[in-house]
Amino acid sequence: MAALSRFASLLRRRPATLPAALERAARRWPERDAFVNDEQRLSFAELRRRARVAASELARRGVARGERFALLLPNRLEWIVGFLAAAELGAVLVPLDTFYQPPELARAMRDCDVATLLCDDALLARVREGSIEDDALRVVLADELASWQQGDEAPPATSRPDDDLLYIRTSGSTGIPKGILMSQRRALAVAHAWRRFAPPTPDERCFSLAPLFRSPTLLGAALAGIYYGVSMILPASFTPAAVWQQIAHHRATIFHANPFHFAALADDESARDEHGVAPRLRAIYSTGNRLPPPVQKRFEQRFGVRVEERYGTSEVGAICKDGRPMRGVRIRIVDDEGRERPRGEVGEILVRTPLMATRYEGAPQASAEAFAGGWFHTGDMGRFEDDGRLRIVSRKKTAVEIGGRRVYADVVLRALRAHPDVVDAVVLREQHPDASATLRAVVVPRQGATLAAETIAEHCRARLSRHAVPAHIEIREELPRSWKTVEDAAQLDYPRWGEA
């Protein structure tokens, strides 16, 4: 209760809605860069003006308070302007993963009850491929929004602190997407909590390769940046050879990226830091999935820096920095019966914070399981080390990390079994010496059917994100008995050649 009271006191002293935070930023730092996308830039004052002009046009097109407004774009300024414009109108923002394939997009749009979609031409084509032909769906193209630079500004927002702001889709440990609603007040409080990883300094500039549709980036970098006047640099694309030059060019002080980016920079010969940019950064953060220790070691040794890992979830927000729980965060390590595990022993990580969600929308059973006893059951397995740091060991169920992204064995398995000539299948993680991993699928065809690996691969590509398509596919007459459960498959490493 004391922690909750401190947060309540803090929130009374600061803006409690996103439009109010943007208004304050525009007054306090009018000429400071808010967002930079390659050579395009918006100051805080210009960002507020552009957001209000766009809000006026969106209102004219029918966007209204409380309806779902989805954003399906790579990192670009129109993502931010559209997000803030819809927030001015009181719409509920739904960030969508740009890696979704047509069937995944169709499900997401349906589950989230999207009324308006902001996207580009390429991603709109993918949406249409998913047979989404809803005449009631409003579509706003990013290039359209970019052209709304002049015009009437919408009246000042009337958003209330307890109005819904965000609908975040999260898969947790099961791979089945669920929705979390986040109010204006809670979103800004979570952004503030994320920012404690690196309390801002004057003239802070954050160079981020992580996608805006991921909640740690959106809340912990973009919204926190508006809150504290931090400039955020969003490169339009990721090229390892260009990263250090871009960071120097934009005078960044913080580097924020996913494990995938750190692996590429550690191993790509072209990613040379010839002018010693990396050691001059104030902080380098890994966010998203867990940073594999071998990747972290290679990156740190190559560039002479230290990478700090941030651990958090959409349900809870910020949890740990380098294994140290954030202020106001309580953590338990428990066994399958909910009993406390001694220090040094592995169990499931349970978390409680004043800012955590309490349920998934429209999913009472999943809510009861995930938030049982007032604690969020993360699905992560970990232990406390002797020095008090939390060490994350693995996922409890079916999640594996492929190419820096979380992939779920049960989702891949369902796609494999959906093929009419497949009677059984299993998904295995194949670990490589360089700490990367790929998926291997073993498929049993129906009697009399002739299956080729490429046929199965094509079938998967039509249904899964590219990271989730198995890199290797074997056709067998039967599966070993020990491979029958998804949980076993997700945790089972495929034997190296000659060791089977």
Short mmCIF file of C-alpha atoms in Angstrom, two decimals:
data_model
loop_
_atom_site.label_atom_id
_atom_site.label_comp_id
_atom_site.label_asym_id
_atom_site.label_seq_id
_atom_site.Cartn_x
_atom_site.Cartn_y
_atom_site.Cartn_z
CA MET A 1 0.00 0.00 0.00
CA ALA A 2 2.87 2.38 0.74
CA ALA A 3 4.26 1.91 -2.78
CA LEU A 4 0.81 2.51 -4.26
CA SER A 5 0.44 5.71 -2.20
CA ARG A 6 3.82 6.98 -3.46
CA PHE A 7 2.77 6.36 -7.06
CA ALA A 8 -0.58 8.08 -6.48
CA SER A 9 1.22 11.10 -5.01
CA LEU A 10 3.61 11.20 -7.96
CA LEU A 11 0.79 11.04 -10.50
CA ARG A 12 -1.08 13.92 -8.89
CA ARG A 13 1.94 16.14 -9.56
CA ARG A 14 2.39 15.24 -13.23
CA PRO A 15 0.24 15.18 -16.40
CA ALA A 16 -2.18 12.26 -16.20
CA THR A 17 -3.14 12.14 -19.89
CA LEU A 18 -1.01 11.85 -23.01
CA PRO A 19 -2.43 15.04 -24.64
CA ALA A 20 -1.61 16.95 -21.44
CA ALA A 21 1.93 15.53 -21.45
CA LEU A 22 2.37 16.58 -25.10
CA GLU A 23 1.04 20.07 -24.33
CA ARG A 24 3.51 20.42 -21.47
CA ALA A 25 6.41 19.20 -23.64
CA ALA A 26 5.52 21.69 -26.39
CA ARG A 27 5.56 24.54 -23.86
CA ARG A 28 8.74 23.51 -22.02
CA TRP A 29 10.89 22.37 -24.97
CA PRO A 30 9.26 23.89 -28.09
CA GLU A 31 12.33 23.80 -30.36
CA ARG A 32 13.87 20.58 -29.07
CA ASP A 33 13.76 17.54 -31.39
CA ALA A 34 10.96 15.22 -30.32
CA PHE A 35 11.30 12.53 -33.00
CA VAL A 36 13.84 12.12 -35.80
CA ASN A 37 13.41 9.65 -38.66
CA ASP A 38 16.62 9.68 -40.71
CA GLU A 39 16.75 13.33 -41.86
CA GLN A 40 13.12 14.14 -41.05
CA ARG A 41 12.55 15.70 -37.66
CA LEU A 42 9.72 17.14 -35.59
CA SER A 43 10.21 19.48 -32.65
CA PHE A 44 7.89 19.13 -29.67
CA ALA A 45 5.96 22.26 -30.72
CA GLU A 46 5.63 21.03 -34.31
CA LEU A 47 4.67 17.56 -33.13
CA ARG A 48 1.81 19.00 -31.07
CA ARG A 49 0.64 21.11 -34.03
CA ARG A 50 0.83 18.22 -36.50
CA ALA A 51 -1.00 15.91 -34.09
CA ARG A 52 -3.84 18.41 -33.69
CA VAL A 53 -4.14 19.03 -37.43
CA ALA A 54 -4.29 15.27 -37.99
CA ALA A 55 -6.81 14.91 -35.16
CA SER A 56 -9.06 17.45 -36.87
CA GLU A 57 -8.93 15.48 -40.14
CA LEU A 58 -9.49 12.15 -38.38
CA ALA A 59 -12.50 13.60 -36.57
CA ARG A 60 -13.88 14.80 -39.90
CA ARG A 61 -13.57 11.22 -41.15
CA GLY A 62 -15.52 9.91 -38.19
CA VAL A 63 -12.88 8.77 -35.68
CA ALA A 64 -14.52 9.07 -32.26
CA ARG A 65 -13.86 8.64 -28.56
CA GLY A 66 -13.63 5.04 -27.39
CA GLU A 67 -13.30 3.35 -30.77
CA ARG A 68 -10.30 1.17 -31.69
CA PHE A 69 -7.64 2.85 -33.86
CA ALA A 70 -4.97 0.42 -35.11
CA LEU A 71 -1.45 1.35 -36.21
CA LEU A 72 0.28 -0.99 -38.66
CA LEU A 73 3.47 0.75 -39.74
CA PRO A 74 7.24 0.43 -39.45
CA ASN A 75 8.99 3.07 -37.35
CA ARG A 76 8.28 6.40 -39.04
CA LEU A 77 7.06 9.83 -37.96
CA GLU A 78 3.51 9.16 -39.18
CA TRP A 79 3.23 6.35 -36.60
CA ILE A 80 3.83 8.87 -33.82
CA VAL A 81 1.68 11.65 -35.30
CA GLY A 82 -1.21 9.25 -35.94
CA PHE A 83 -0.90 7.80 -32.45
CA LEU A 84 -1.01 11.23 -30.80
CA ALA A 85 -3.79 12.49 -33.08
CA ALA A 86 -6.05 9.56 -32.24
CA ALA A 87 -5.22 10.01 -28.54
CA GLU A 88 -6.35 13.65 -28.81
CA LEU A 89 -9.76 12.33 -29.91
CA GLY A 90 -10.00 9.79 -27.10
CA ALA A 91 -9.67 6.76 -29.39
CA VAL A 92 -8.17 3.52 -28.04
CA LEU A 93 -4.83 2.84 -29.75
CA VAL A 94 -4.02 -0.68 -30.99
CA PRO A 95 -0.36 -1.15 -32.07
CA LEU A 96 -0.09 -4.10 -34.48
CA ASP A 97 2.99 -6.20 -35.25
CA THR A 98 4.29 -5.49 -38.76
CA PHE A 99 5.60 -9.07 -38.94
CA TYR A 100 2.06 -10.46 -38.86
CA GLN A 101 1.08 -12.42 -41.96
CA PRO A 102 -2.44 -12.16 -43.51
CA PRO A 103 -4.17 -14.77 -41.29
CA GLU A 104 -2.59 -13.26 -38.15
CA LEU A 105 -3.64 -9.76 -39.19
CA ALA A 106 -7.18 -10.94 -39.87
CA ARG A 107 -7.42 -12.41 -36.39
CA ALA A 108 -5.90 -9.35 -34.73
CA MET A 109 -8.22 -6.94 -36.52
CA ARG A 110 -11.23 -9.06 -35.60
CA ASP A 111 -10.22 -9.64 -31.98
CA CYS A 112 -9.49 -5.96 -31.40
CA ASP A 113 -12.68 -4.73 -33.12
CA VAL A 114 -10.66 -2.22 -35.15
CA ALA A 115 -12.68 0.68 -36.60
CA THR A 116 -9.82 2.66 -38.19
CA LEU A 117 -6.48 1.42 -39.53
CA LEU A 118 -3.38 3.55 -40.17
CA CYS A 119 -0.98 1.71 -42.49
CA ASP A 120 1.02 1.97 -45.71
CA ASP A 121 0.27 0.50 -49.14
CA ALA A 122 2.38 -2.64 -48.68
CA LEU A 123 0.84 -3.52 -45.33
CA LEU A 124 -2.66 -2.70 -46.56
CA ALA A 125 -2.15 -5.30 -49.30
CA ARG A 126 -1.27 -7.82 -46.60
CA VAL A 127 -4.43 -6.90 -44.69
CA ARG A 128 -6.52 -7.42 -47.82
CA GLU A 129 -4.82 -10.78 -48.39
CA GLY A 130 -6.24 -11.86 -45.06
CA SER A 131 -9.75 -11.49 -46.51
CA ILE A 132 -10.51 -8.42 -44.44
CA GLU A 133 -13.12 -6.71 -46.60
CA ASP A 134 -15.06 -4.89 -43.89
CA ASP A 135 -16.80 -1.96 -45.56
CA ALA A 136 -17.06 -0.23 -42.19
CA LEU A 137 -13.26 -0.22 -41.71
CA ARG A 138 -11.73 3.21 -42.24
CA VAL A 139 -8.26 3.11 -43.78
CA VAL A 140 -5.84 6.01 -43.47
CA LEU A 141 -2.61 5.69 -45.42
CA ALA A 142 0.60 7.03 -43.89
CA ASP A 143 1.35 9.14 -46.97
CA GLU A 144 -2.09 10.74 -46.62
CA LEU A 145 -1.42 11.60 -43.02
CA ALA A 146 1.99 13.00 -43.96
CA SER A 147 0.25 15.43 -46.32
CA TRP A 148 -1.89 16.88 -43.51
CA GLN A 149 0.68 19.50 -42.57
CA GLN A 150 -1.59 22.52 -42.81
CA GLY A 151 -5.16 23.02 -41.70
CA ASP A 152 -7.32 23.60 -38.69
CA GLU A 153 -6.17 22.18 -35.39
CA ALA A 154 -8.55 20.08 -33.34
CA PRO A 155 -9.81 21.74 -30.14
CA PRO A 156 -7.80 20.84 -27.03
CA ALA A 157 -8.37 17.26 -25.98
CA THR A 158 -10.91 16.42 -23.31
CA SER A 159 -9.33 13.07 -22.43
CA ARG A 160 -9.74 11.99 -18.83
CA PRO A 161 -7.04 10.15 -16.84
CA ASP A 162 -9.15 7.01 -16.52
CA ASP A 163 -10.12 6.87 -20.21
CA ASP A 164 -8.71 3.88 -22.07
CA LEU A 165 -5.66 4.78 -24.16
CA LEU A 166 -4.03 1.51 -25.26
CA TYR A 167 -5.16 -1.97 -26.19
CA ILE A 168 -2.02 -4.09 -26.09
CA ARG A 169 -1.98 -7.59 -27.53
CA THR A 170 0.25 -9.94 -25.61
CA SER A 171 0.84 -13.66 -25.91
CA GLY A 172 2.43 -14.28 -22.51
CA SER A 173 3.65 -17.87 -22.26
CA THR A 174 0.91 -19.53 -24.30
CA GLY A 175 1.19 -18.02 -27.77
CA ILE A 176 -2.55 -17.27 -27.74
CA PRO A 177 -2.94 -13.47 -28.08
CA LYS A 178 -4.82 -11.71 -25.29
CA GLY A 179 -5.69 -8.07 -24.81
CA ILE A 180 -4.81 -5.62 -22.03
CA LEU A 181 -6.54 -2.26 -21.75
CA MET A 182 -4.41 0.54 -20.33
CA SER A 183 -5.80 3.89 -19.20
CA GLN A 184 -4.21 7.26 -19.92
CA ARG A 185 -3.08 7.51 -16.29
CA ARG A 186 -1.61 4.01 -16.13
CA ALA A 187 0.17 4.31 -19.50
CA LEU A 188 2.04 7.42 -18.36
CA ALA A 189 2.81 5.88 -14.98
CA VAL A 190 4.22 2.77 -16.67
CA ALA A 191 6.24 5.01 -19.01
CA HIS A 192 7.64 6.79 -15.95
CA ALA A 193 8.53 3.43 -14.36
CA TRP A 194 10.29 2.21 -17.52
CA ARG A 195 12.27 5.45 -17.60
CA ARG A 196 13.77 4.70 -14.20
CA PHE A 197 16.12 2.35 -16.04
CA ALA A 198 17.91 5.48 -17.25
CA PRO A 199 16.79 8.69 -15.51
CA PRO A 200 16.93 11.39 -18.21
CA THR A 201 19.61 14.04 -18.32
CA PRO A 202 19.41 17.43 -20.09
CA ASP A 203 19.68 17.07 -23.87
CA GLU A 204 19.13 13.29 -23.75
CA ARG A 205 18.87 11.66 -27.20
CA CYS A 206 17.78 8.03 -27.56
CA PHE A 207 18.66 6.06 -30.71
CA SER A 208 16.20 3.16 -30.93
CA LEU A 209 16.15 0.23 -33.34
CA ALA A 210 13.29 -1.48 -31.48
CA PRO A 211 9.82 -1.35 -33.09
CA LEU A 212 7.23 1.06 -31.74
CA PHE A 213 4.55 -1.62 -31.70
CA ARG A 214 6.36 -3.31 -28.79
CA SER A 215 5.16 -1.92 -25.45
CA PRO A 216 8.65 -1.41 -23.87
CA THR A 217 9.60 0.81 -26.83
CA LEU A 218 6.28 2.64 -27.02
CA LEU A 219 5.97 3.23 -23.28
CA GLY A 220 9.58 3.16 -22.10
CA ALA A 221 11.05 5.24 -24.92
CA ALA A 222 8.43 7.12 -27.00
CA LEU A 223 5.89 8.10 -24.32
CA ALA A 224 8.58 8.54 -21.68
CA GLY A 225 10.41 10.78 -24.15
CA ILE A 226 7.37 13.05 -24.44
CA TYR A 227 7.02 13.03 -20.67
CA TYR A 228 10.64 14.06 -20.04
CA GLY A 229 11.59 15.95 -23.19
CA VAL A 230 13.92 13.24 -24.52
CA SER A 231 14.64 13.27 -28.26
CA MET A 232 14.02 9.91 -29.93
CA ILE A 233 15.84 8.91 -33.12
CA LEU A 234 14.09 6.23 -35.20
CA PRO A 235 16.16 5.06 -38.20
CA ALA A 236 13.98 3.97 -41.11
CA SER A 237 15.92 0.72 -41.52
CA PHE A 238 18.59 -1.37 -39.81
CA THR A 239 21.95 -1.64 -41.56
CA PRO A 240 24.73 -2.92 -39.26
CA ALA A 241 27.43 -1.06 -41.19
CA ALA A 242 25.65 2.28 -40.66
CA VAL A 243 24.58 2.13 -37.02
CA TRP A 244 27.59 3.73 -35.32
CA GLN A 245 27.80 6.48 -37.93
CA GLN A 246 24.07 7.18 -37.46
CA ILE A 247 24.45 7.33 -33.68
CA ALA A 248 27.34 9.81 -34.04
CA HIS A 249 25.49 11.88 -36.66
CA HIS A 250 22.42 12.26 -34.45
CA ARG A 251 24.48 12.86 -31.27
CA ALA A 252 22.68 10.06 -29.45
CA THR A 253 23.42 9.45 -25.78
CA ILE A 254 21.47 6.19 -25.33
CA PHE A 255 21.26 3.14 -27.62
CA HIS A 256 18.15 0.98 -27.36
CA ALA A 257 17.77 -2.26 -29.37
CA ASN A 258 16.56 -5.86 -29.44
CA PRO A 259 18.74 -8.99 -29.08
CA PHE A 260 18.52 -9.51 -32.85
CA HIS A 261 20.27 -6.18 -33.44
CA PHE A 262 22.99 -6.89 -30.87
CA ALA A 263 23.70 -10.26 -32.49
CA ALA A 264 23.99 -8.68 -35.94
CA LEU A 265 26.28 -5.91 -34.70
CA ALA A 266 28.45 -8.37 -32.78
CA ASP A 267 28.97 -10.66 -35.76
CA ASP A 268 28.75 -8.48 -38.89
CA GLU A 269 32.26 -7.56 -40.03
CA SER A 270 30.94 -4.35 -41.62
CA ALA A 271 29.62 -3.03 -38.26
CA ARG A 272 32.90 -1.33 -37.35
CA ASP A 273 32.99 1.44 -34.74
CA GLU A 274 36.00 3.21 -36.22
CA HIS A 275 35.61 6.40 -34.17
CA GLY A 276 34.89 4.90 -30.75
CA VAL A 277 31.23 5.95 -30.65
CA ALA A 278 29.99 3.06 -28.49
CA PRO A 279 32.09 3.75 -25.35
CA ARG A 280 30.91 7.39 -25.31
CA LEU A 281 27.24 6.42 -24.98
CA ARG A 282 25.73 6.96 -21.53
CA ALA A 283 23.82 3.68 -21.66
CA ILE A 284 23.14 0.74 -23.98
CA TYR A 285 19.96 -1.21 -23.35
CA SER A 286 18.63 -4.52 -24.59
CA THR A 287 14.86 -4.79 -24.60
CA GLY A 288 12.26 -7.27 -25.80
CA ASN A 289 13.32 -10.90 -25.55
CA ARG A 290 16.14 -12.13 -23.34
CA LEU A 291 19.62 -11.26 -24.60
CA PRO A 292 21.54 -14.55 -24.92
CA PRO A 293 24.69 -14.36 -22.74
CA PRO A 294 27.02 -15.43 -25.60
CA VAL A 295 25.64 -12.62 -27.79
CA GLN A 296 26.03 -10.11 -24.98
CA LYS A 297 29.62 -11.21 -24.37
CA ARG A 298 30.57 -10.97 -28.06
CA PHE A 299 29.03 -7.51 -28.40
CA GLU A 300 30.64 -6.18 -25.23
CA GLN A 301 34.07 -7.56 -26.10
CA ARG A 302 33.96 -6.24 -29.64
CA PHE A 303 32.91 -2.69 -28.75
CA GLY A 304 34.31 -2.32 -25.23
CA VAL A 305 30.98 -1.49 -23.62
CA ARG A 306 28.46 -2.93 -21.19
CA VAL A 307 24.90 -3.80 -22.23
CA GLU A 308 22.25 -3.39 -19.56
CA GLU A 309 19.27 -5.70 -19.89
CA ARG A 310 15.76 -4.53 -19.13
CA TYR A 311 13.17 -7.07 -18.04
CA GLY A 312 9.46 -6.33 -18.08
CA THR A 313 6.14 -7.44 -19.52
CA SER A 314 3.09 -5.79 -21.05
CA GLU A 315 1.04 -6.91 -18.06
CA VAL A 316 3.37 -5.47 -15.42
CA GLY A 317 5.68 -2.92 -17.03
CA ALA A 318 9.26 -2.53 -15.81
CA ILE A 319 10.44 -5.33 -13.50
CA CYS A 320 14.25 -5.49 -13.35
CA LYS A 321 17.36 -3.73 -14.51
CA ASP A 322 20.30 -6.12 -14.74
CA GLY A 323 18.48 -8.47 -12.40
CA ARG A 324 17.77 -5.82 -9.75
CA PRO A 325 14.04 -5.34 -9.07
CA MET A 326 12.79 -1.82 -9.69
CA ARG A 327 11.37 0.22 -6.82
CA GLY A 328 7.85 -0.89 -5.94
CA VAL A 329 8.26 -4.30 -7.63
CA ARG A 330 7.88 -7.50 -5.59
CA ILE A 331 9.09 -10.84 -6.99
CA ARG A 332 8.56 -14.42 -5.87
CA ILE A 333 10.07 -17.65 -7.24
CA VAL A 334 7.65 -20.57 -6.80
CA ASP A 335 7.27 -24.22 -7.74
CA ASP A 336 4.27 -25.72 -9.57
CA GLU A 337 2.29 -25.81 -6.30
CA GLY A 338 2.98 -22.14 -5.54
CA ARG A 339 5.54 -22.82 -2.79
CA GLU A 340 8.50 -20.46 -2.43
CA ARG A 341 11.74 -21.80 -3.89
CA PRO A 342 14.98 -21.28 -1.94
CA ARG A 343 17.54 -18.85 -3.30
CA GLY A 344 19.50 -20.44 -6.12
CA GLU A 345 16.72 -22.84 -7.13
CA VAL A 346 14.68 -22.40 -10.30
CA GLY A 347 10.94 -21.75 -10.30
CA GLU A 348 8.32 -19.63 -12.01
CA ILE A 349 8.71 -15.86 -11.63
CA LEU A 350 5.70 -14.15 -10.04
CA VAL A 351 5.50 -10.35 -9.95
CA ARG A 352 3.36 -7.77 -8.18
CA THR A 353 3.50 -3.99 -8.73
CA PRO A 354 1.12 -1.08 -8.10
CA LEU A 355 0.85 -0.58 -11.87
CA MET A 356 0.15 -4.12 -13.05
CA ALA A 357 -2.90 -5.10 -15.07
CA THR A 358 -5.48 -7.23 -13.30
CA ARG A 359 -7.08 -9.09 -16.20
CA TYR A 360 -7.13 -9.86 -19.91
CA GLU A 361 -10.09 -8.45 -21.81
CA GLY A 362 -12.72 -11.08 -22.60
CA ALA A 363 -10.59 -13.95 -21.28
CA PRO A 364 -11.75 -14.82 -17.75
CA GLN A 365 -10.04 -18.22 -17.61
CA ALA A 366 -6.69 -16.88 -18.81
CA SER A 367 -7.06 -13.96 -16.39
CA ALA A 368 -7.75 -16.25 -13.44
CA GLU A 369 -4.63 -18.28 -14.22
CA ALA A 370 -2.27 -15.40 -15.01
CA PHE A 371 -3.28 -13.12 -12.11
CA ALA A 372 -4.04 -15.76 -9.47
CA GLY A 373 -3.66 -14.55 -5.90
CA GLY A 374 -2.97 -10.96 -6.93
CA TRP A 375 0.38 -11.89 -8.53
CA PHE A 376 1.18 -11.94 -12.25
CA HIS A 377 2.44 -15.38 -13.26
CA THR A 378 4.99 -14.48 -15.93
CA GLY A 379 5.55 -17.95 -17.39
CA ASP A 380 9.28 -17.24 -17.09
CA MET A 381 11.48 -19.61 -15.12
CA GLY A 382 14.26 -18.09 -13.05
CA ARG A 383 16.17 -17.98 -9.79
CA PHE A 384 17.69 -15.48 -7.41
CA GLU A 385 21.49 -15.55 -7.37
CA ASP A 386 23.54 -15.20 -4.18
CA ASP A 387 23.96 -11.47 -4.86
CA GLY A 388 20.18 -10.98 -5.03
CA ARG A 389 19.99 -10.61 -8.80
CA LEU A 390 17.19 -12.30 -10.69
CA ARG A 391 18.41 -14.71 -13.37
CA ILE A 392 15.92 -15.70 -16.09
CA VAL A 393 16.52 -19.27 -17.21
CA SER A 394 13.78 -20.20 -19.69
CA ARG A 395 10.10 -20.04 -20.52
CA LYS A 396 7.75 -22.28 -18.60
CA LYS A 397 5.75 -23.46 -21.59
CA THR A 398 6.20 -23.28 -25.32
CA ALA A 399 8.02 -20.06 -26.14
CA VAL A 400 11.39 -20.19 -27.88
CA GLU A 401 13.52 -17.36 -29.27
CA ILE A 402 14.25 -17.42 -33.00
CA GLY A 403 16.04 -14.58 -34.77
CA GLY A 404 15.58 -12.30 -31.77
CA ARG A 405 11.81 -12.81 -31.72
CA ARG A 406 9.59 -14.96 -29.56
CA VAL A 407 8.07 -17.91 -31.43
CA TYR A 408 5.57 -20.36 -29.96
CA ALA A 409 5.89 -24.06 -30.70
CA ASP A 410 2.16 -24.66 -30.28
CA VAL A 411 1.29 -21.97 -32.85
CA VAL A 412 3.73 -23.48 -35.37
CA LEU A 413 2.40 -26.94 -34.57
CA ARG A 414 -1.19 -25.88 -35.27
CA ALA A 415 -0.12 -24.50 -38.64
CA LEU A 416 1.67 -27.74 -39.53
CA ARG A 417 -1.28 -29.90 -38.53
CA ALA A 418 -3.64 -27.73 -40.58
CA HIS A 419 -2.14 -29.19 -43.77
CA PRO A 420 -4.60 -31.78 -45.13
CA ASP A 421 -1.85 -34.36 -45.73
CA VAL A 422 -0.25 -34.06 -42.26
CA VAL A 423 -1.41 -36.45 -39.54
CA ASP A 424 1.16 -35.52 -36.89
CA ALA A 425 4.08 -33.18 -36.36
CA VAL A 426 6.46 -31.85 -33.76
CA VAL A 427 8.49 -28.65 -33.52
CA LEU A 428 12.04 -28.72 -32.14
CA ARG A 429 14.51 -25.99 -31.29
CA GLU A 430 17.89 -26.48 -32.97
CA GLN A 431 20.60 -24.64 -31.02
CA HIS A 432 23.76 -23.58 -32.87
CA PRO A 433 27.29 -22.98 -31.53
CA ASP A 434 27.01 -19.21 -32.10
CA ALA A 435 24.02 -19.08 -29.66
CA SER A 436 21.49 -18.59 -32.45
CA ALA A 437 18.60 -20.99 -32.83
CA THR A 438 16.31 -22.22 -35.58
CA LEU A 439 13.20 -24.36 -35.68
CA ARG A 440 13.12 -27.87 -37.08
CA ALA A 441 9.76 -29.46 -37.88
CA VAL A 442 9.30 -33.20 -38.12
CA VAL A 443 6.14 -34.12 -40.03
CA VAL A 444 4.26 -37.41 -40.48
CA PRO A 445 2.21 -37.56 -43.70
CA ARG A 446 -1.13 -39.32 -43.96
CA GLN A 447 -0.99 -42.81 -45.40
CA GLY A 448 -0.60 -42.77 -49.16
CA ALA A 449 0.28 -39.08 -49.35
CA THR A 450 3.53 -37.80 -50.80
CA LEU A 451 4.85 -34.73 -49.02
CA ALA A 452 7.87 -32.57 -49.80
CA ALA A 453 9.58 -30.28 -47.33
CA GLU A 454 9.11 -27.28 -49.62
CA THR A 455 5.36 -27.94 -49.81
CA ILE A 456 5.16 -27.76 -46.02
CA ALA A 457 7.36 -24.65 -45.97
CA GLU A 458 5.05 -22.88 -48.43
CA HIS A 459 2.06 -23.90 -46.33
CA CYS A 460 3.72 -22.39 -43.23
CA ARG A 461 4.80 -19.18 -44.97
CA ALA A 462 1.15 -18.47 -45.81
CA ARG A 463 0.14 -18.77 -42.15
CA LEU A 464 3.05 -17.69 -39.96
CA SER A 465 5.42 -14.79 -39.46
CA ARG A 466 8.68 -15.48 -41.26
CA HIS A 467 10.55 -16.03 -37.98
CA ALA A 468 8.13 -18.84 -37.11
CA VAL A 469 8.57 -20.83 -40.33
CA PRO A 470 10.78 -23.85 -39.56
CA ALA A 471 14.20 -23.55 -41.17
CA HIS A 472 14.42 -27.33 -41.58
CA ILE A 473 11.58 -29.75 -42.27
CA GLU A 474 11.87 -33.53 -42.09
CA ILE A 475 9.32 -36.06 -43.31
CA ARG A 476 9.12 -39.24 -41.18
CA GLU A 477 6.82 -42.24 -40.99
CA GLU A 478 6.32 -41.80 -37.23
CA LEU A 479 7.43 -39.68 -34.29
CA PRO A 480 9.41 -40.88 -31.27
CA ARG A 481 7.08 -41.35 -28.31
CA SER A 482 9.01 -38.76 -26.25
CA TRP A 483 8.10 -36.00 -28.73
CA LYS A 484 4.34 -36.08 -28.23
CA THR A 485 3.76 -32.94 -26.16
CA VAL A 486 4.20 -29.35 -27.20
CA GLU A 487 5.84 -28.51 -23.87
CA ASP A 488 8.48 -31.21 -24.43
CA ALA A 489 9.04 -30.06 -27.99
CA ALA A 490 9.59 -26.44 -27.01
CA GLN A 491 12.25 -27.35 -24.47
CA LEU A 492 13.92 -30.12 -26.47
CA ASP A 493 17.07 -29.29 -28.43
CA TYR A 494 17.47 -31.21 -31.64
CA PRO A 495 20.58 -33.46 -31.45
CA ARG A 496 23.56 -32.30 -33.45
CA TRP A 497 24.49 -34.42 -36.43
CA GLY A 498 26.33 -37.53 -35.32
CA GLU A 499 25.00 -37.31 -31.77
CA ALA A 500 21.50 -38.70 -32.36
#
